[in-house]
CSV table of C-alpha atoms in Angstrom, one decimal:
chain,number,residue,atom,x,y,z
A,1,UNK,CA,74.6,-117.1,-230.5
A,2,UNK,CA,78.6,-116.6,-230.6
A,3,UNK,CA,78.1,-114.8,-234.4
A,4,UNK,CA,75.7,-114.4,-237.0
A,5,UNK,CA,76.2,-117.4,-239.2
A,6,UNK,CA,75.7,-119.6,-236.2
A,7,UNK,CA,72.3,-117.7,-235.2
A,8,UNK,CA,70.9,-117.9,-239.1
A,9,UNK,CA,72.1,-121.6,-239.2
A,10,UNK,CA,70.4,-122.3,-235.9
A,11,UNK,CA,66.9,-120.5,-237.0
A,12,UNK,CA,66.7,-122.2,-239.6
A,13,UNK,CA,67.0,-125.7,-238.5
A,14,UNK,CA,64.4,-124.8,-235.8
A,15,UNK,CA,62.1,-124.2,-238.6
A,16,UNK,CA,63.2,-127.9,-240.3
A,17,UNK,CA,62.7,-129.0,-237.2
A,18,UNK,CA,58.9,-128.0,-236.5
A,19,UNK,CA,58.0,-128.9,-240.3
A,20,UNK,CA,59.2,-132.7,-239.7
A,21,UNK,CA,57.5,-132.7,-236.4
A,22,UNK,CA,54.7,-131.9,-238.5
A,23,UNK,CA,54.9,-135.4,-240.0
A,24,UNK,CA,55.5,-137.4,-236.8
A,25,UNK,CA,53.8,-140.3,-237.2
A,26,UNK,CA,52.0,-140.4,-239.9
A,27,UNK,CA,50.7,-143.2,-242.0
A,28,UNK,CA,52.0,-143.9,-246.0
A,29,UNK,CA,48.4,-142.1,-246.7
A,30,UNK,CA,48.4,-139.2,-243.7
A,31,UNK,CA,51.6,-137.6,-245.8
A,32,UNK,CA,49.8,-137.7,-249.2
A,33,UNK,CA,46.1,-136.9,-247.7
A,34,UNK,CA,44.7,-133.2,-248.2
A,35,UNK,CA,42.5,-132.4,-245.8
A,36,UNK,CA,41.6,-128.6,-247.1
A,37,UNK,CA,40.9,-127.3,-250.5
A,38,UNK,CA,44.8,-126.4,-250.8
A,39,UNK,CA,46.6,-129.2,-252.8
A,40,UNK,CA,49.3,-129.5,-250.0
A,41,UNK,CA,50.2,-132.2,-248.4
A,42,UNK,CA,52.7,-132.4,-245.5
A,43,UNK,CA,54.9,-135.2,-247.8
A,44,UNK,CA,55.1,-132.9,-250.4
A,45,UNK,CA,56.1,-130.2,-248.5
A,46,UNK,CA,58.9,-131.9,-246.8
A,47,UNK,CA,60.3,-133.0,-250.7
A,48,UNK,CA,59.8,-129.5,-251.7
A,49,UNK,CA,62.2,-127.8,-248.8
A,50,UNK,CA,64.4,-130.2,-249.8
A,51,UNK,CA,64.5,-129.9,-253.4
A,52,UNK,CA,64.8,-126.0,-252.7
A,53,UNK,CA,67.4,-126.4,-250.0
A,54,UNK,CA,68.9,-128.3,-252.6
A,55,UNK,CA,68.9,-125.6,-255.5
A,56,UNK,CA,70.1,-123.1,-253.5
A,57,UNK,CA,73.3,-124.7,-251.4
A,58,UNK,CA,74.2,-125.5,-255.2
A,59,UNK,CA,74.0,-122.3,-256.5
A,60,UNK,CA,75.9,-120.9,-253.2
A,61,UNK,CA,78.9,-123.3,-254.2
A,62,UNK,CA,78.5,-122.4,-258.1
A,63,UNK,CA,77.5,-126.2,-258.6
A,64,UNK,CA,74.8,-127.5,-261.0
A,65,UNK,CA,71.6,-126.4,-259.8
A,66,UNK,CA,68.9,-129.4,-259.9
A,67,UNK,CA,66.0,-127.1,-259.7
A,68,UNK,CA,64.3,-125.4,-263.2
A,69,UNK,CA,61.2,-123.8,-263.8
A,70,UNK,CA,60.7,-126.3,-266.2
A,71,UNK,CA,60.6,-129.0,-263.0
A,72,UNK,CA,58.8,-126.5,-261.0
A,73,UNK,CA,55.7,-128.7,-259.0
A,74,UNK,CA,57.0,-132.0,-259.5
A,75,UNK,CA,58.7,-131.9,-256.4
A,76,UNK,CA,55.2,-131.4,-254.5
A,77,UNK,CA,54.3,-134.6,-255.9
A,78,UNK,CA,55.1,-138.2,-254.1
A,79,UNK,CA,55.8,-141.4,-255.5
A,80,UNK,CA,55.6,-145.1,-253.7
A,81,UNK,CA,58.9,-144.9,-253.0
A,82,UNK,CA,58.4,-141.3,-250.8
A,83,UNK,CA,58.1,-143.1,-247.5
A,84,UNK,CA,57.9,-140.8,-244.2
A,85,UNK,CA,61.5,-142.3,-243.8
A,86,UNK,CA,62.5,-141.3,-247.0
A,87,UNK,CA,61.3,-138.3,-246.9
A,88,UNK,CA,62.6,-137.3,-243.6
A,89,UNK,CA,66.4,-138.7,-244.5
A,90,UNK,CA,66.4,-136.9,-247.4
A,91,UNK,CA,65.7,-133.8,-246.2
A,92,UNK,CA,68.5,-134.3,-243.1
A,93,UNK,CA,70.7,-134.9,-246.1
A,94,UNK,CA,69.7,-131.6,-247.8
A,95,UNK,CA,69.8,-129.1,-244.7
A,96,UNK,CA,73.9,-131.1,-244.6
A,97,UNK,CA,74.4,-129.9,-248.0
A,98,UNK,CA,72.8,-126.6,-246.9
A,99,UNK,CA,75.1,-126.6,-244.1
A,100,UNK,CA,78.2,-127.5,-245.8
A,101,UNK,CA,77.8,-125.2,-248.5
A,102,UNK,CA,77.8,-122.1,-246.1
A,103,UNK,CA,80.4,-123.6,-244.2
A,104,UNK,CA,82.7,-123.5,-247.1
A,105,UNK,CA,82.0,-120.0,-247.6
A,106,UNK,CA,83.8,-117.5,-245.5
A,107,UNK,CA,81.6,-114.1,-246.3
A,108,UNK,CA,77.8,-114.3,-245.7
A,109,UNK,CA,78.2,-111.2,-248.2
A,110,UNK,CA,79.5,-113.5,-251.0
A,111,UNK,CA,77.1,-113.4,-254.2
A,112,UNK,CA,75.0,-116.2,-254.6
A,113,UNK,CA,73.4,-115.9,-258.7
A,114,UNK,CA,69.8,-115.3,-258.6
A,115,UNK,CA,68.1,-117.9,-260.9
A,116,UNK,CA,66.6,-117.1,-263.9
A,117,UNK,CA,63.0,-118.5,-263.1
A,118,UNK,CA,59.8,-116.6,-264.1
A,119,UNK,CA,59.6,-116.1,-260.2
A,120,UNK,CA,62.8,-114.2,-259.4
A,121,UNK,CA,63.4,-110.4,-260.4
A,122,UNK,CA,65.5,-110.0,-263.5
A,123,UNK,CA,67.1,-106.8,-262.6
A,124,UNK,CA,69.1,-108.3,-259.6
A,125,UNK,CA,72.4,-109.9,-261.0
A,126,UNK,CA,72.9,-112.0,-257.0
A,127,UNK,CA,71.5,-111.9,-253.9
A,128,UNK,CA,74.0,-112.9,-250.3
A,129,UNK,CA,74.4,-115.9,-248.7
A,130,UNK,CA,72.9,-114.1,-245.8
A,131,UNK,CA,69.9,-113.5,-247.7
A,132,UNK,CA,69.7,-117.0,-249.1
A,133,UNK,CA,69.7,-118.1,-245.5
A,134,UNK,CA,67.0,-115.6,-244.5
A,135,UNK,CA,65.2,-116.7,-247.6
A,136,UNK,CA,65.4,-120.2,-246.4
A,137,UNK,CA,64.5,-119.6,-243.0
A,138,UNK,CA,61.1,-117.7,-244.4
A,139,UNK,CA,60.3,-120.3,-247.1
A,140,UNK,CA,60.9,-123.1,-244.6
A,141,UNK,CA,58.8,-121.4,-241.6
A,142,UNK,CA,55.8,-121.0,-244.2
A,143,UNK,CA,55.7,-124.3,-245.2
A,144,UNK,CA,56.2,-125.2,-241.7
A,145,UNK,CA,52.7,-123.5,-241.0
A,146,UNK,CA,50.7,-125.1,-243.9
A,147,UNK,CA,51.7,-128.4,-242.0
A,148,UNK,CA,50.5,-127.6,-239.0
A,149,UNK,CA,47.3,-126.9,-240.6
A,150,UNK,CA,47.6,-129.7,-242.6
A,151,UNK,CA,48.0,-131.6,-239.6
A,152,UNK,CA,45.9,-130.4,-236.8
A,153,UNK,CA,43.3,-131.1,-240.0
A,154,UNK,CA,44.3,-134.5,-240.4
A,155,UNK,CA,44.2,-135.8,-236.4
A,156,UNK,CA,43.8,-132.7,-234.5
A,157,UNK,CA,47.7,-132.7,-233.3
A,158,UNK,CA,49.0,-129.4,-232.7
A,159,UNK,CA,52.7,-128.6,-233.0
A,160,UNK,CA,53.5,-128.6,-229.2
A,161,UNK,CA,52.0,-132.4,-228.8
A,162,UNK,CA,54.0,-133.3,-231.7
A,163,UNK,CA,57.5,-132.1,-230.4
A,164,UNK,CA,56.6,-133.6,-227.2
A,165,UNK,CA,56.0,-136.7,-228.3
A,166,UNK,CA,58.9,-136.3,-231.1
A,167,UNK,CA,61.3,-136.1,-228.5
A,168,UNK,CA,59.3,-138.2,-225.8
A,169,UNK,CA,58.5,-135.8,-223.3
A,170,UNK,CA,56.7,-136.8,-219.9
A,171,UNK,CA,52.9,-135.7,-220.1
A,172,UNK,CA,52.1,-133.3,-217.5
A,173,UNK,CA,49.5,-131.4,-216.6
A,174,UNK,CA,49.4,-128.8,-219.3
A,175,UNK,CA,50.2,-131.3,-222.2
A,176,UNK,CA,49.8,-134.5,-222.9
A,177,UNK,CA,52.0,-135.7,-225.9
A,178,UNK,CA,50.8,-136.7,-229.0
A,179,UNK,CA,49.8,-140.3,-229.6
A,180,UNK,CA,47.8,-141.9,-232.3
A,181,UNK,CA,44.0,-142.5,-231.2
A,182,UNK,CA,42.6,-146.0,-231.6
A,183,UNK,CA,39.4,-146.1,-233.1
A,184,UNK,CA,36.8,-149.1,-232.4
């Protein structure tokens, strides 16, 4: 990694990368279904990294921030028009804005607000871009485990089948890449 920004940057799309791997394939009721007791779903997971990539590249730019406490959940939930494509481009479009605001920010030590949600401390006045990004990084790898589980639930796909057949990687020996099994 030439420098530190570069190294957070790049952990962190790994982890948007193996939560949208998560969703490879899946039908219009596969992202919605909940397989375990948990209320999850891998759709809404993928709108809510979004949404919270979205809050946060807003309040590192001092920009309106779309997320409240008052909204809190809603972005879990889907609607017909949440399709996997939708889902996927919109969160590609949000990581950009993520990306974008950081690159437009010279010092990972510049204060970025904390919210004032029931969640966050109140005796912190602003966090760093470099924690937001380590922030995002855990928030996105956690979700990115409930959809594995969520997933190897639903069709018994793992996450190394799915970023083989993601990126359409020859089977070999040791793995065969996912594919969707045909029932009779």
């Amino acid at each position: 990694m030439p420098d530190e920004r570069t190294g957070l940057l790049g952990f962190l799309a790994q982890q948007r990368r193996v939560l949208k791997h998560a969703a490879h394939g899946l039908t219009f009721d596969e992202l919605r279904a909940t397989p375990s007791v948990s209320a999850l779903t891998i759709g809404g997971l993928l709108k809510h990294t979004a949404y919270t990539e979205r809050g946060w590249a807003a309040r590192m730019t001092g920009g309106p921030d779309p997320t409240t406490s008052a909204n809190y959940g809603q972005e879990f939930q889907l609607t017909e028009s949440d399709t996997l494509e939708h889902l996927l481009t919109d969160y590609d479009r949000a990581a950009a804005e993520t990306e974008a605001a950081v690159a437009g920010i010279d010092d990972l030590g510049h204060p970025v607000p904390v919210p004032d949600d029931p969640w966050f401390p109140k005796d912190i006045e602003a966090w760093s871009v470099r924690w937001v990004l380590l922030h995002l990084i855990e928030e996105t790898a956690r979700h990115a485990g409930h959809a594995d589980i969520i997933r190897e639930s639903l069709d018994g796909a793992s996450a190394l089948e799915l970023l083989a057949a993601a990126e359409d990687w020859p089977a070999s020996p040791w793995l065969e890449p996912w594919r969707r099994k045909v029932t009779i």
